[in-house]
Amino acid sequence: DAKTTQPNSMESNEEEPVHLPCNHSTISGTDYIHWYRQLPSQGPEYVIHGLTSNVNNRMASLAIAEDRKSSTLILHRATLRDAAVYYCILRVQHSGNTPLVFGKGTRLSVIA
Amino acid sequence: DGGITQSPKYLFRKEGQNVTLSCEQNLNHDAMYWYRQDPGQGLRLIYYSQIVNDFQKGDIAEGYSVSREKKESFPLTVTSAQKNPTAFYLCASSALPQGLSNQPQHFGDGTRLSIL
């Protein structure tokens, strides 16, 4: 899987929007962009994924640059429960199940 | 509720002992995975299995063994050959892909293994 680059840490105030960036300049045309987050002492949980178009779900929005070399995970109103490590992962479009390749992610702190 | 159950939550091992970590899922998923996480690091893949009776090594398989005799179970044995087994171990599963899009992985809450 292609490599991604994320800031080590970010901070946000509660109830404000958060934009978590991810650079993936070597992305190929068949790579999907996946986001997971890991709350303290828990396993990761899936957040969102996309290929080319922006995506929205109940947890977050994913904005993908036109050239697909970067993307941004958007939390519209941060809560204390959103404090976690966020992982941006590229997954090859494939006919079978493939493991995830995790980097160190971005540690998001939310201030009350 | 459907999900993945890992047990025990905390496990202590004496040096030289093998220990087995349990992972059970009732999501009817075909694929299952084992990852290891060290403090401040991302997850690293140990083994994965796409179907019953078949599994593949991941990046750090040395000192570990697995079996996949049933669809819902994927136990991981940490052998005495694993020199630094203290870590957080996470099990995951996923359904078959829909078209060419990988399905999300669902994770358990992990087992924290420590050496006495």
Coordinates of C-alpha atoms in Angstrom, one line a residue:
Chain A
D1 CA 0.0 0.0 0.0
A2 CA 1.2 3.5 -0.8
K3 CA 2.6 5.7 2.0
T4 CA 0.6 8.4 3.8
T5 CA 1.9 11.4 5.8
Q6 CA 0.0 12.9 8.7
P7 CA 0.9 15.4 11.4
N8 CA 1.8 13.8 14.7
S9 CA -0.7 15.7 16.8
M10 CA -3.4 18.3 16.6
E11 CA -5.5 20.2 19.1
S12 CA -9.1 21.4 18.9
N13 CA -11.6 23.2 21.1
E14 CA -14.8 21.3 21.9
E15 CA -17.7 22.0 19.5
E16 CA -15.5 23.5 16.8
P17 CA -14.8 21.8 13.5
V18 CA -11.6 19.8 13.0
H19 CA -9.7 19.3 9.8
L20 CA -7.3 16.4 9.8
P21 CA -4.9 16.4 6.8
C22 CA -3.3 13.5 5.1
N23 CA -0.8 13.6 2.2
H24 CA -0.5 10.7 -0.2
S25 CA 1.4 12.0 -3.1
T26 CA 2.2 8.5 -4.5
I27 CA -1.4 7.3 -4.6
S28 CA -2.4 5.2 -7.6
G29 CA -5.6 5.4 -9.5
T30 CA -6.9 2.2 -7.8
D31 CA -6.2 3.2 -4.2
Y32 CA -9.1 3.9 -1.9
I33 CA -8.5 6.4 1.0
H34 CA -9.6 5.0 4.4
W35 CA -9.8 6.6 7.8
Y36 CA -9.8 4.8 11.1
R37 CA -9.6 6.1 14.6
Q38 CA -8.5 4.6 17.9
L39 CA -9.8 5.7 21.2
P40 CA -7.5 5.1 24.2
S41 CA -7.1 1.4 25.2
Q42 CA -9.5 0.3 22.4
G43 CA -9.2 -1.2 19.0
P44 CA -9.4 1.0 15.9
E45 CA -12.8 1.8 14.4
Y46 CA -13.7 2.5 10.8
V47 CA -14.6 6.2 10.1
I48 CA -15.0 6.7 6.4
H49 CA -13.5 5.9 3.0
G50 CA -13.6 7.3 -0.5
L51 CA -12.0 7.1 -4.0
T52 CA -12.5 10.4 -5.8
S53 CA -15.6 12.2 -4.7
N54 CA -16.1 13.8 -1.3
V55 CA -18.0 11.5 1.1
N56 CA -20.2 12.1 4.1
N57 CA -21.5 9.9 6.8
R58 CA -22.8 10.2 10.4
M59 CA -19.3 10.4 11.8
A60 CA -17.4 12.6 9.5
S61 CA -16.8 14.0 6.0
L62 CA -13.9 13.2 3.7
A63 CA -12.7 15.8 1.3
I64 CA -10.4 14.5 -1.5
A65 CA -8.3 16.8 -3.5
E66 CA -8.9 16.9 -7.2
D67 CA -5.4 15.4 -7.9
R68 CA -6.0 12.8 -5.1
K69 CA -2.6 13.6 -3.6
S70 CA -4.1 14.7 -0.3
S71 CA -7.3 14.4 1.6
T72 CA -8.9 15.9 4.8
L73 CA -11.0 14.2 7.4
I74 CA -13.5 16.7 8.7
L75 CA -15.2 16.4 12.1
H76 CA -17.9 19.0 12.1
R77 CA -18.2 19.6 15.8
A78 CA -15.5 18.0 18.0
T79 CA -16.6 16.5 21.2
L80 CA -14.4 15.1 24.0
R81 CA -15.2 11.6 22.8
D82 CA -13.5 12.4 19.5
A83 CA -10.1 12.5 21.2
A84 CA -8.3 9.7 19.6
V85 CA -5.5 8.7 17.1
Y86 CA -6.7 9.1 13.6
Y87 CA -5.1 6.9 10.8
C88 CA -5.3 7.7 7.1
I89 CA -4.7 4.5 5.1
L90 CA -4.6 3.7 1.4
R91 CA -6.0 0.4 0.3
V92 CA -5.6 -1.1 -3.1
Q93 CA -8.7 -1.7 -5.1
H94 CA -8.8 -5.5 -5.0
S95 CA -11.0 -8.5 -5.4
G96 CA -10.0 -10.0 -2.0
N97 CA -9.7 -8.8 1.5
T98 CA -6.4 -7.2 2.3
P99 CA -4.9 -6.2 5.7
L100 CA -4.6 -2.6 6.7
V101 CA -1.1 -0.9 6.8
F102 CA -1.0 1.6 9.7
G103 CA 1.3 4.5 10.1
K104 CA 1.5 6.4 13.4
G105 CA -1.5 8.6 12.7
T106 CA -2.5 11.9 14.2
R107 CA -3.3 12.2 17.9
L108 CA -6.2 14.6 18.3
S109 CA -6.7 16.3 21.6
V110 CA -10.0 18.1 22.3
I111 CA -10.1 20.8 24.9
A112 CA -13.3 21.5 26.8
Chain B
D1 CA -25.1 -7.6 19.2
G2 CA -22.6 -8.8 16.6
G3 CA -19.0 -8.1 17.2
I4 CA -15.5 -9.4 18.0
T5 CA -14.6 -10.8 21.4
Q6 CA -11.0 -11.0 22.5
S7 CA -10.1 -12.7 25.7
P8 CA -8.6 -12.2 28.2
K9 CA -8.2 -8.5 28.4
Y10 CA -5.0 -8.7 30.3
L11 CA -2.6 -11.6 30.2
F12 CA 0.7 -12.3 32.0
R13 CA 3.3 -14.8 30.8
K14 CA 6.4 -16.2 32.3
E15 CA 9.4 -16.3 30.2
G16 CA 9.6 -19.6 28.2
Q17 CA 5.9 -20.2 28.2
N18 CA 3.6 -20.3 25.2
V19 CA 0.2 -18.4 25.5
T20 CA -2.8 -18.4 23.3
L21 CA -5.0 -15.3 22.8
S22 CA -8.6 -15.9 21.8
C23 CA -10.5 -14.1 19.1
E24 CA -14.1 -14.9 18.3
Q25 CA -16.5 -13.1 15.9
N26 CA -20.2 -13.5 15.2
L27 CA -20.3 -11.2 12.2
N28 CA -20.1 -14.1 9.7
H29 CA -17.0 -12.5 8.3
D30 CA -14.7 -14.5 6.1
A31 CA -11.4 -12.7 6.8
M32 CA -9.7 -12.3 10.1
Y33 CA -6.5 -10.5 11.2
W34 CA -4.1 -10.2 14.1
Y35 CA -2.2 -7.0 14.7
R36 CA 0.4 -6.0 17.3
Q37 CA 0.7 -2.5 18.7
D38 CA 3.6 -1.2 20.8
P39 CA 3.3 2.0 22.8
G40 CA 3.0 5.2 20.6
Q41 CA 3.1 3.1 17.4
G42 CA 0.7 2.1 14.8
L43 CA -0.5 -1.5 14.3
R44 CA 1.6 -4.1 12.6
L45 CA 0.2 -7.2 10.9
I46 CA 1.1 -10.6 12.4
Y47 CA -1.1 -13.0 10.5
Y48 CA -4.3 -12.9 8.5
S49 CA -6.7 -15.5 7.1
Q50 CA -9.1 -15.0 4.2
I51 CA -10.9 -18.3 4.5
V52 CA -11.1 -21.3 6.9
N53 CA -8.0 -23.5 6.9
D54 CA -5.9 -20.9 5.2
F55 CA -3.7 -18.1 6.6
Q56 CA -0.8 -15.9 5.5
K57 CA 2.1 -14.4 7.4
G58 CA 2.2 -10.7 7.9
D59 CA 5.2 -8.4 8.5
I60 CA 6.1 -9.7 12.0
A61 CA 5.0 -13.4 12.1
E62 CA 8.2 -14.8 13.7
G63 CA 7.5 -16.2 17.1
Y64 CA 3.7 -16.4 16.5
S65 CA 1.4 -19.1 15.2
V66 CA -2.3 -19.2 14.3
S67 CA -5.0 -21.6 13.2
R68 CA -8.3 -21.1 11.4
E69 CA -10.4 -24.3 11.9
K70 CA -13.7 -22.5 12.2
K71 CA -15.0 -19.3 10.4
E72 CA -15.7 -17.6 13.7
S73 CA -12.4 -18.3 15.5
F74 CA -8.8 -17.2 14.9
P75 CA -6.6 -17.9 18.0
L76 CA -3.1 -16.5 18.2
T77 CA -0.3 -18.4 20.0
V78 CA 2.6 -16.3 21.2
T79 CA 5.5 -18.8 21.5
S80 CA 8.6 -18.7 23.6
A81 CA 10.5 -17.9 20.4
Q82 CA 9.0 -14.4 20.4
K83 CA 11.7 -12.4 22.1
N84 CA 9.7 -9.3 23.0
P85 CA 6.1 -10.3 23.3
T86 CA 4.9 -7.5 25.6
A87 CA 2.4 -5.5 23.5
F88 CA -1.2 -4.8 22.8
Y89 CA -2.7 -7.4 20.5
L90 CA -5.7 -6.6 18.3
C91 CA -7.9 -9.0 16.3
A92 CA -10.0 -7.8 13.4
S93 CA -12.4 -9.2 10.8
S94 CA -13.9 -8.1 7.6
A95 CA -16.6 -9.2 5.1
L96 CA -16.0 -10.2 1.5
P97 CA -15.4 -7.1 -0.7
Q98 CA -18.3 -5.6 -2.5
G99 CA -17.1 -5.1 -6.0
L100 CA -13.5 -3.9 -5.8
S101 CA -13.9 -1.9 -2.6
N102 CA -12.3 -3.4 0.5
Q103 CA -14.8 -3.8 3.3
P104 CA -14.1 -2.0 6.6
Q105 CA -12.3 -4.0 9.3
H106 CA -14.0 -4.5 12.7
F107 CA -11.7 -4.7 15.7
G108 CA -11.9 -6.2 19.1
D109 CA -10.9 -4.4 22.3
G110 CA -7.6 -6.1 22.4
T111 CA -5.5 -8.2 24.8
R112 CA -2.6 -6.6 26.7
L113 CA 0.2 -9.1 27.2
S114 CA 2.9 -8.6 29.7
I115 CA 6.0 -10.7 30.7
L116 CA 6.5 -11.5 34.4

